[in-house]
Short mmCIF file of C-alpha atoms in Angstrom, two decimals:
data_model
loop_
_atom_site.label_atom_id
_atom_site.label_comp_id
_atom_site.label_asym_id
_atom_site.label_seq_id
_atom_site.Cartn_x
_atom_site.Cartn_y
_atom_site.Cartn_z
CA MET E 1 0.00 0.00 0.00
CA ALA E 2 1.46 3.35 -0.99
CA ALA E 3 1.30 5.73 1.95
CA TYR E 4 2.27 8.58 -0.33
CA THR E 5 -0.81 7.98 -2.49
CA LYS E 6 -3.06 8.03 0.56
CA THR E 7 -1.52 11.22 1.83
CA ALA E 8 -1.97 12.81 -1.57
CA SER E 9 -5.63 11.84 -1.76
CA VAL E 10 -6.46 14.17 1.12
CA MET E 11 -3.66 16.67 1.51
CA ALA E 12 -2.45 17.10 -2.00
CA LEU E 13 -4.37 19.08 -4.41
CA ALA E 14 -6.81 16.68 -5.87
CA LEU E 15 -7.35 16.23 -9.59
CA ALA E 16 -4.19 18.07 -10.65
CA MET E 17 -4.19 16.40 -14.02
CA SER E 18 -3.80 18.25 -17.28
CA GLY E 19 -6.22 15.95 -19.06
CA LEU E 20 -9.08 17.31 -16.98
CA ALA E 21 -8.79 20.85 -18.26
CA ALA E 22 -11.04 20.25 -21.27
CA CYS E 23 -14.11 19.52 -19.13
CA SER E 24 -15.62 22.58 -17.47
CA THR E 25 -17.18 20.61 -14.64
CA LEU E 26 -13.96 18.83 -13.77
CA ASN E 27 -11.93 21.99 -14.19
CA ARG E 28 -13.90 23.52 -11.34
CA LEU E 29 -12.98 20.50 -9.27
CA ASN E 30 -9.28 20.97 -9.94
CA PRO E 31 -7.86 23.05 -7.07
CA LEU E 32 -4.88 24.04 -9.17
CA ALA E 33 -7.08 25.56 -11.87
CA LYS E 34 -6.83 29.23 -10.95
CA GLU E 35 -7.74 30.69 -14.34
CA ASP E 36 -11.14 31.88 -13.14
CA ALA E 37 -10.12 32.85 -9.61
CA PRO E 38 -11.37 36.33 -8.65
CA GLU E 39 -8.98 39.09 -7.61
CA SER E 40 -11.20 40.30 -4.76
CA VAL E 41 -10.04 39.59 -1.23
CA ALA E 42 -12.29 39.47 1.81
CA THR E 43 -11.68 42.03 4.53
CA GLN E 44 -9.57 40.75 7.40
CA GLY E 45 -11.12 41.01 10.85
CA GLU E 46 -9.13 42.26 13.83
CA ARG E 47 -7.31 39.44 15.58
CA ILE E 48 -5.59 38.97 18.90
CA SER E 49 -2.54 36.85 18.20
CA ILE E 50 -1.43 34.54 21.00
CA VAL E 51 1.44 32.97 19.03
CA ALA E 52 3.34 35.15 16.57
CA PHE E 53 3.08 33.84 13.01
CA ASP E 54 6.84 33.66 12.59
CA GLN E 55 7.33 31.58 15.74
CA LYS E 56 7.10 27.86 16.33
CA ILE E 57 4.15 26.86 18.50
CA ALA E 58 5.30 25.87 21.96
CA PRO E 59 3.63 25.10 25.30
CA SER E 60 3.12 28.08 27.58
CA GLU E 61 5.51 28.23 30.52
CA SER E 62 2.77 29.76 32.66
CA LEU E 63 0.60 26.63 32.18
CA ALA E 64 3.35 24.14 33.05
CA GLY E 65 2.10 21.68 35.65
CA ILE E 66 -1.42 23.16 35.73
CA ASP E 67 -4.30 20.69 35.42
CA PHE E 68 -7.49 21.37 33.46
CA TYR E 69 -11.09 20.21 33.65
CA ILE E 70 -12.56 17.64 31.25
CA PRO E 71 -16.31 16.84 31.45
CA GLU E 72 -17.55 13.38 32.38
CA ALA E 73 -18.26 11.00 29.50
CA LYS E 74 -21.86 10.82 28.29
CA THR E 75 -23.55 8.43 25.87
CA VAL E 76 -24.49 9.88 22.49
CA ALA E 77 -27.62 8.11 21.29
CA SER E 78 -27.60 9.39 17.69
CA TRP E 79 -25.42 11.30 15.22
CA PRO E 80 -27.78 12.85 12.65
CA ARG E 81 -25.35 15.27 10.96
CA ALA E 82 -21.67 15.43 10.07
CA GLY E 83 -21.11 17.80 13.02
CA GLY E 84 -23.34 15.88 15.45
CA PRO E 85 -26.74 16.76 16.98
CA GLU E 86 -27.82 20.41 16.81
CA GLY E 87 -27.47 22.28 20.10
CA ALA E 88 -25.63 19.43 21.83
CA GLU E 89 -22.13 19.98 23.19
CA ILE E 90 -20.36 16.78 22.19
CA ASP E 91 -17.15 16.99 24.20
CA HIS E 92 -16.63 13.59 25.89
CA VAL E 93 -18.51 10.49 24.76
CA ASP E 94 -19.02 7.22 26.61
CA ALA E 95 -18.08 4.82 23.81
CA ALA E 96 -15.47 2.27 22.69
CA LYS E 97 -14.53 1.34 26.26
CA ASP E 98 -12.84 -1.91 25.21
CA PHE E 99 -11.14 -0.26 22.22
CA LYS E 100 -11.59 -3.36 20.07
CA VAL E 101 -13.07 -3.91 16.62
CA ALA E 102 -16.60 -5.33 16.94
CA TRP E 103 -17.24 -5.83 13.22
CA THR E 104 -16.21 -4.59 9.77
CA LYS E 105 -18.44 -4.37 6.68
CA SER E 106 -17.85 -3.34 3.08
CA ILE E 107 -19.96 -0.35 1.99
CA GLY E 108 -19.17 -0.45 -1.74
CA GLU E 109 -16.65 1.30 -4.01
CA LYS E 110 -13.36 2.28 -2.36
CA SER E 111 -11.28 5.39 -3.05
CA LYS E 112 -9.50 4.96 -6.36
CA GLY E 113 -8.41 7.64 -8.80
CA LEU E 114 -11.16 10.25 -8.86
CA SER E 115 -13.54 8.07 -6.85
CA GLN E 116 -13.12 9.11 -3.22
CA VAL E 117 -14.86 8.02 -0.02
CA LEU E 118 -15.46 11.35 1.72
CA ALA E 119 -18.87 11.18 3.45
CA PRO E 120 -18.96 10.96 7.27
CA PRO E 121 -21.55 8.44 8.53
CA VAL E 122 -24.76 9.52 10.30
CA SER E 123 -27.07 7.53 12.56
CA ASP E 124 -30.42 7.55 14.34
CA GLY E 125 -29.13 5.10 16.95
CA LYS E 126 -30.59 2.03 15.24
CA LEU E 127 -29.21 2.33 11.72
CA ILE E 128 -25.98 3.89 10.54
CA TYR E 129 -25.98 5.44 7.07
CA VAL E 130 -22.92 5.59 4.80
CA MET E 131 -21.96 6.49 1.22
CA ASP E 132 -19.13 5.02 -0.85
CA GLY E 133 -16.96 6.64 -3.52
CA GLN E 134 -19.60 6.32 -6.26
CA ALA E 135 -22.71 7.69 -4.48
CA HIS E 136 -24.03 4.32 -3.36
CA VAL E 137 -25.88 4.92 -0.06
CA SER E 138 -26.44 2.10 2.45
CA ALA E 139 -28.01 1.63 5.87
CA PHE E 140 -26.53 -0.87 8.36
CA ASP E 141 -27.76 -2.11 11.72
CA VAL E 142 -25.54 -0.49 14.39
CA ASN E 143 -25.41 -3.65 16.51
CA SER E 144 -25.02 -6.48 14.01
CA GLY E 145 -23.58 -4.68 10.98
CA GLU E 146 -26.27 -6.20 8.76
CA ARG E 147 -27.08 -4.16 5.64
CA VAL E 148 -30.74 -3.10 5.78
CA TRP E 149 -31.04 -1.31 2.42
CA ALA E 150 -28.97 0.19 -0.37
CA GLN E 151 -29.68 2.94 -2.93
CA ASP E 152 -27.60 3.77 -6.02
CA LEU E 153 -27.53 7.55 -6.59
CA ASN E 154 -24.95 7.49 -9.36
CA PRO E 155 -26.79 8.98 -12.39
CA ASP E 156 -24.29 7.43 -14.82
CA ILE E 157 -23.93 10.66 -16.78
CA LYS E 158 -20.92 10.89 -19.09
CA ARG E 159 -20.25 14.51 -18.12
CA ASP E 160 -19.94 13.59 -14.45
CA LYS E 161 -18.47 10.10 -14.67
CA ASP E 162 -15.47 11.18 -12.57
CA ALA E 163 -17.44 13.07 -9.92
CA PHE E 164 -16.90 12.30 -6.25
CA GLY E 165 -17.67 13.45 -2.73
CA GLY E 166 -20.80 14.56 -0.93
CA GLY E 167 -22.38 13.56 2.34
CA LEU E 168 -25.41 12.70 4.45
CA ALA E 169 -27.74 14.31 6.99
CA LEU E 170 -30.58 12.60 8.84
CA SER E 171 -33.79 14.41 9.86
CA GLY E 172 -36.52 12.15 11.23
CA ASP E 173 -37.57 9.84 8.42
CA LYS E 174 -35.63 11.78 5.78
CA LEU E 175 -32.04 11.17 4.78
CA PHE E 176 -30.63 14.10 2.80
CA VAL E 177 -27.78 13.28 0.41
CA THR E 178 -25.44 15.51 -1.59
CA SER E 179 -22.97 14.27 -4.17
CA GLY E 180 -20.29 15.24 -6.65
CA TYR E 181 -22.79 14.22 -9.31
CA ARG E 182 -24.46 17.62 -8.81
CA LEU E 183 -27.40 16.17 -6.90
CA VAL E 184 -29.21 16.82 -3.66
CA VAL E 185 -31.65 14.03 -2.81
CA ALA E 186 -34.11 13.23 -0.02
CA LEU E 187 -34.48 9.51 0.74
CA ASN E 188 -36.83 7.68 3.06
CA ALA E 189 -34.49 6.77 5.92
CA GLN E 190 -36.22 3.46 6.62
CA THR E 191 -36.42 2.12 3.06
CA GLY E 192 -33.99 4.17 0.92
CA ALA E 193 -36.77 5.20 -1.49
CA LYS E 194 -36.40 8.60 -3.19
CA GLU E 195 -38.75 11.34 -2.02
CA TRP E 196 -37.36 14.19 -4.11
CA GLU E 197 -34.26 15.00 -6.16
CA LYS E 198 -32.76 18.28 -7.41
CA THR E 199 -29.88 18.93 -9.81
CA LEU E 200 -27.21 21.48 -8.86
CA GLU E 201 -25.15 23.63 -11.20
CA SER E 202 -21.90 22.47 -9.59
CA PRO E 203 -20.81 19.40 -7.60
CA ALA E 204 -21.21 19.29 -3.82
CA HIS E 205 -18.38 17.68 -1.87
CA ALA E 206 -19.60 18.48 1.65
CA ALA E 207 -22.44 16.93 3.63
CA PRO E 208 -25.74 18.85 3.88
CA VAL E 209 -27.16 20.26 7.12
CA TYR E 210 -30.72 21.26 7.97
CA ASN E 211 -33.16 22.91 10.34
CA ALA E 212 -36.94 22.60 10.58
CA LYS E 213 -37.50 24.46 7.29
CA TYR E 214 -34.48 24.06 5.05
CA VAL E 215 -31.67 21.76 4.02
CA PHE E 216 -28.44 23.68 3.35
CA VAL E 217 -25.95 22.65 0.65
CA THR E 218 -22.56 24.14 -0.31
CA ASP E 219 -21.14 23.48 -3.78
CA VAL E 220 -17.51 23.58 -4.99
CA ASP E 221 -17.98 27.15 -6.24
CA ASN E 222 -18.62 28.29 -2.64
CA GLN E 223 -22.31 28.86 -3.28
CA LEU E 224 -24.50 28.05 -0.26
CA MET E 225 -28.08 27.08 -1.10
CA ALA E 226 -31.21 26.54 1.01
CA PHE E 227 -33.84 24.03 -0.18
CA ASP E 228 -37.26 23.34 1.30
CA THR E 229 -36.98 20.10 3.31
CA ALA E 230 -40.42 18.85 2.23
CA THR E 231 -40.29 19.57 -1.51
CA GLY E 232 -36.67 20.37 -2.42
CA ASP E 233 -37.71 23.74 -3.84
CA PRO E 234 -34.85 26.30 -3.80
CA MET E 235 -35.38 29.11 -1.28
CA TRP E 236 -32.26 31.32 -1.18
CA THR E 237 -28.57 31.33 -2.12
CA TYR E 238 -25.43 33.01 -0.82
CA GLN E 239 -22.26 33.36 -2.89
CA ALA E 240 -18.94 33.48 -1.03
CA ILE E 241 -15.60 34.26 -2.70
CA VAL E 242 -14.83 31.62 -5.34
CA GLU E 243 -11.58 29.84 -4.51
CA PRO E 244 -10.60 26.91 -6.76
CA ALA E 245 -7.56 25.95 -4.63
CA ARG E 246 -8.99 23.67 -1.99
CA ILE E 247 -8.49 20.52 0.02
CA LEU E 248 -10.25 17.39 -1.20
CA LYS E 249 -11.87 16.96 2.21
CA SER E 250 -14.77 19.41 2.63
CA SER E 251 -16.57 20.87 5.63
CA SER E 252 -20.26 21.50 6.26
CA PRO E 253 -21.96 24.48 7.89
CA VAL E 254 -23.19 24.24 11.48
CA VAL E 255 -26.69 25.31 12.55
CA GLY E 256 -27.05 27.16 15.84
CA GLY E 257 -30.60 28.44 16.39
CA ASN E 258 -31.45 30.87 13.59
CA VAL E 259 -27.83 31.23 12.47
CA LEU E 260 -25.84 29.12 10.07
CA TYR E 261 -22.05 29.14 10.57
CA ALA E 262 -20.65 28.38 7.13
CA PRO E 263 -16.98 27.65 6.26
CA PHE E 264 -15.62 28.09 2.74
CA SER E 265 -12.47 27.18 0.80
CA SER E 266 -11.68 30.92 0.61
CA GLY E 267 -10.93 30.85 4.34
CA GLU E 268 -14.14 32.75 5.06
CA LEU E 269 -16.27 31.76 8.03
CA ILE E 270 -19.62 33.48 7.63
CA ALA E 271 -22.60 33.53 10.00
CA LEU E 272 -25.84 33.71 7.99
CA ASP E 273 -29.49 34.15 8.91
CA THR E 274 -31.08 30.75 8.23
CA ASN E 275 -34.34 32.32 6.97
CA THR E 276 -32.90 34.81 4.47
CA GLY E 277 -29.24 33.96 3.89
CA SER E 278 -28.22 37.46 4.96
CA PRO E 279 -24.78 37.71 6.60
CA VAL E 280 -24.71 38.34 10.35
CA TRP E 281 -20.89 38.49 10.62
CA GLN E 282 -17.85 37.15 8.84
CA GLN E 283 -14.20 36.42 9.50
CA VAL E 284 -11.36 35.27 7.26
CA LEU E 285 -9.13 32.61 8.80
CA ALA E 286 -6.03 33.13 6.68
CA ARG E 287 -2.50 34.34 7.15
CA THR E 288 -1.44 36.95 4.62
CA SER E 289 2.21 35.99 4.14
CA ARG E 290 3.15 32.36 3.62
CA THR E 291 6.31 30.75 2.26
CA ASN E 292 5.01 28.21 -0.26
CA ALA E 293 2.13 27.60 -2.64
CA LEU E 294 0.59 24.79 -0.60
CA SER E 295 0.34 26.99 2.48
CA GLU E 296 -1.64 29.56 0.48
CA ILE E 297 -4.64 27.22 0.40
CA ARG E 298 -7.09 28.87 2.79
CA ASP E 299 -9.64 26.08 3.02
CA ILE E 300 -11.54 25.51 6.26
CA SER E 301 -12.01 21.77 5.75
CA GLY E 302 -12.78 20.88 9.36
CA HIS E 303 -16.21 21.67 10.77
CA PRO E 304 -16.68 24.84 12.81
CA VAL E 305 -17.78 23.96 16.36
CA VAL E 306 -20.27 25.90 18.47
CA TYR E 307 -19.45 25.48 22.17
CA ARG E 308 -20.46 27.63 25.15
CA ASN E 309 -21.16 30.85 23.27
CA GLU E 310 -18.10 30.57 21.06
CA VAL E 311 -17.27 29.27 17.60
CA PHE E 312 -14.01 27.37 17.11
CA ALA E 313 -12.55 26.81 13.65
CA ALA E 314 -9.19 26.20 11.97
CA SER E 315 -7.93 26.72 8.43
CA HIS E 316 -5.22 25.17 6.28
CA SER E 317 -3.73 28.65 6.00
CA GLY E 318 -2.54 28.81 9.60
CA VAL E 319 -5.31 30.33 11.71
CA PHE E 320 -6.95 28.44 14.57
CA ALA E 321 -9.43 30.78 16.28
CA ALA E 322 -12.01 31.14 19.02
CA MET E 323 -14.71 33.65 18.05
CA ASP E 324 -17.65 35.22 19.83
CA LEU E 325 -20.85 33.46 18.78
CA LYS E 326 -22.86 36.67 18.25
CA THR E 327 -20.29 39.02 16.76
CA GLY E 328 -17.60 36.80 15.26
CA GLN E 329 -14.95 38.85 17.07
CA PRO E 330 -11.90 36.64 17.71
CA ARG E 331 -10.99 36.09 21.36
CA TRP E 332 -7.68 34.50 20.42
CA THR E 333 -5.87 32.93 17.48
CA VAL E 334 -3.09 30.36 17.26
CA ALA E 335 -0.90 30.00 14.17
CA ALA E 336 -1.76 26.36 13.47
CA ASP E 337 -2.44 24.78 10.04
CA SER E 338 -5.17 22.16 10.17
CA ILE E 339 -7.69 20.29 8.03
CA ASN E 340 -9.39 18.87 11.13
CA THR E 341 -12.29 19.85 13.36
CA PRO E 342 -11.33 21.40 16.72
CA LEU E 343 -12.57 19.55 19.81
CA PRO E 344 -13.54 21.80 22.76
CA ALA E 345 -13.96 19.88 26.03
CA GLY E 346 -14.35 21.74 29.29
CA ASP E 347 -11.34 23.99 29.88
CA VAL E 348 -9.42 22.90 26.78
CA VAL E 349 -9.62 22.71 22.99
CA TYR E 350 -7.79 19.94 21.12
CA LEU E 351 -6.59 20.20 17.53
CA ALA E 352 -4.55 17.96 15.21
CA THR E 353 -2.40 19.90 12.74
CA VAL E 354 -1.22 19.33 9.19
CA GLN E 355 2.29 18.84 10.55
CA GLY E 356 1.17 15.82 12.58
CA GLU E 357 0.99 17.54 15.97
CA LEU E 358 -1.78 17.23 18.55
CA MET E 359 -2.24 20.24 20.81
CA ALA E 360 -4.24 21.07 23.90
CA VAL E 361 -5.10 24.78 24.11
CA ASN E 362 -6.61 26.70 27.01
CA ARG E 363 -10.17 27.50 25.93
CA ASP E 364 -10.17 30.96 27.49
CA SER E 365 -6.72 32.27 26.56
CA GLY E 366 -5.50 30.24 23.58
CA GLN E 367 -2.29 29.38 25.40
CA VAL E 368 -0.94 25.89 24.74
CA TYR E 369 -0.90 23.31 27.56
CA TRP E 370 1.00 20.68 25.61
CA LEU E 371 2.01 19.74 22.08
CA ALA E 372 2.51 16.09 21.07
CA ASP E 373 4.23 14.69 17.97
CA LEU E 374 1.77 12.15 16.57
CA ASN E 375 4.45 10.59 14.38
CA GLU E 376 7.09 10.21 17.09
CA GLY E 377 9.02 6.99 16.52
CA GLU E 378 7.14 6.31 13.28
CA ALA E 379 9.83 7.08 10.68
CA LYS E 380 8.97 5.63 7.27
CA THR E 381 11.42 3.40 5.42
CA LYS E 382 11.59 1.69 2.06
CA LYS E 383 13.77 -1.01 0.57
CA SER E 384 15.66 -0.85 -2.69
CA PHE E 385 14.44 -2.44 -5.90
CA PHE E 386 13.15 -6.03 -5.43
CA GLY E 387 13.35 -5.54 -1.65
CA LEU E 388 17.12 -5.93 -1.61
CA GLY E 389 19.64 -3.82 0.20
CA LYS E 390 19.48 -1.52 3.18
CA GLU E 391 16.25 0.27 4.06
CA LYS E 392 16.27 4.04 3.65
CA LYS E 393 14.23 6.69 5.43
CA ILE E 394 11.77 8.51 3.18
CA GLY E 395 9.75 11.67 3.71
CA ILE E 396 6.23 10.27 3.94
CA ARG E 397 4.00 12.03 6.44
CA THR E 398 1.16 10.17 8.10
CA VAL E 399 -2.18 12.00 7.81
CA TRP E 400 -4.17 12.17 11.07
CA THR E 401 -7.92 12.77 11.44
CA GLY E 402 -9.77 13.62 14.63
CA PRO E 403 -9.63 13.68 17.57
CA ILE E 404 -12.67 12.49 19.45
CA LEU E 405 -12.63 12.18 23.25
CA ALA E 406 -14.12 8.79 24.12
CA SER E 407 -14.05 7.02 27.49
CA GLY E 408 -11.04 8.97 28.72
CA ARG E 409 -9.04 8.60 25.50
CA LEU E 410 -8.26 11.06 22.72
CA ILE E 411 -8.73 8.91 19.61
CA LEU E 412 -7.51 9.73 16.12
CA VAL E 413 -7.42 7.64 12.95
CA ASN E 414 -4.67 7.82 10.35
CA SER E 415 -3.47 6.99 6.86
CA ASP E 416 -1.52 4.00 8.20
CA GLY E 417 -4.78 2.15 8.93
CA LYS E 418 -4.78 2.64 12.69
CA ALA E 419 -6.97 4.12 15.41
CA VAL E 420 -4.62 5.52 18.05
CA ALA E 421 -5.43 6.61 21.61
CA PHE E 422 -3.68 9.38 23.56
CA ASP E 423 -3.89 10.59 27.15
CA PRO E 424 -6.08 13.75 27.10
CA LYS E 425 -4.11 15.34 29.97
CA THR E 426 -0.59 14.77 28.63
CA GLY E 427 -0.79 13.83 24.93
CA LYS E 428 1.10 10.60 25.55
CA LYS E 429 0.24 7.68 23.27
CA THR E 430 -1.50 4.89 25.22
CA GLU E 431 -2.99 2.38 22.75
CA GLU E 432 -3.40 1.63 19.07
CA LEU E 433 -5.76 -0.51 17.08
CA LYS E 434 -5.51 -1.77 13.51
CA ILE E 435 -8.51 -0.97 11.34
CA ASP E 436 -9.21 -2.15 7.82
CA GLY E 437 -7.44 0.50 5.75
CA ALA E 438 -6.40 4.13 5.85
CA ALA E 439 -8.98 6.50 7.36
CA PHE E 440 -9.48 10.18 6.55
CA ILE E 441 -12.92 10.57 8.18
CA ALA E 442 -13.13 11.21 11.93
CA PRO E 443 -14.75 8.54 14.14
CA VAL E 444 -18.46 9.00 14.87
CA PRO E 445 -19.98 7.99 18.26
CA VAL E 446 -23.30 6.12 18.44
CA GLY E 447 -24.29 4.36 21.66
CA ASP E 448 -21.40 2.30 23.01
CA LYS E 449 -19.49 2.27 19.70
CA LEU E 450 -17.32 4.45 17.53
CA PHE E 451 -17.78 4.07 13.77
CA VAL E 452 -15.00 4.66 11.26
CA VAL E 453 -15.31 4.70 7.45
CA THR E 454 -12.04 3.82 5.75
CA ASN E 455 -10.58 4.80 2.40
CA ASP E 456 -11.14 1.19 1.27
CA ALA E 457 -14.91 1.67 1.80
CA LYS E 458 -15.12 -0.35 4.99
CA LEU E 459 -17.37 0.51 7.93
CA VAL E 460 -15.57 -0.38 11.16
CA ALA E 461 -17.41 -0.57 14.50
CA ILE E 462 -15.15 -0.12 17.55
CA GLN E 463 -16.61 -1.23 20.88
#
């Protein structure tokens, strides 16, 4: 298995292939295709920098030896959206106590070429819903792993034969699905039957979200659209700055009351009125001076998190921020590059960075408690041709996704096909578990289990 290929499928700029330039749809998917990129730049909000951008992140001396509070673990009965239940503070879950694989099931087409498994699973507590790399949606029993139904949403259109991505959101008896095939679909969650279907102008790589009235969908052109949940009729749209350079992994908005907190590949985080789509506030999570082309990608590909009157979010362009829920005003920022979702838990916020570091940050000040090297002692080697000769070290970086705090462990999954546990107070590695293939989707808690979808299109239940 080529670790480099797996790393490239998430971190590298997907679809950077000259043969795709002739197709307009696929050209929009190509993050290196900057021909149509606008020259406008969003206004930068005022920021309070805790770590200077030209400094290496380091633990704060003033926090050395100081303990912090972590909430008690609680059972999460369902996981209806990519970001979890609306209004619930998911900080410490009571799941995966044994840290063993309960069962593994194939969900369909694995990641290969332009077919990518990107959709986080969702669940009502009885069934867990997943989508493979070719828009095949399935429902499995959470206890036995038995497949209950399957629905093929691949339209088999020549124009979109190489489309990929999308996601799921569960609302009562409706399962909303978006896909790279330019579709948003409502399925009956119990049977998989279609209730309505709408065609989009551009592919959607991120999962949808919803409230009582609307289902919200973001396409690859950074257009956010609201559809009526009952009929699929379009209601309003909001156009953010178009930014073709993006990470393959995409993030969904988060609903908090009457406000939608929407991340975009431009580095914009915009709070919108859910009824009208009018902006309430906006911030740009991007550093203005970077040293290489890859670092100029501003994408916010981890979900924003609403927690105790604040919004936490991190961008690939080196801004990890805590913002006031009502005004968007940053309380602090840390110069950390990430494609992951921050995890606030009590007095601390955890974040895994692009560089393979896991940090614990004081939730009030942004100062760093500790910083752990996730790849410590994991140097990659390769043998010479035909496996002969001395092994040599090679520069392959493991990609880490997560964390989730479960039963007193910080758990991340990685591109080496492992789920790895760390001590939440110190960052020390405590356990690891082999799963069936590389994983680029964070674990999802349902009941007493964590569920992981791998790059090889396997659904793994960890008990």
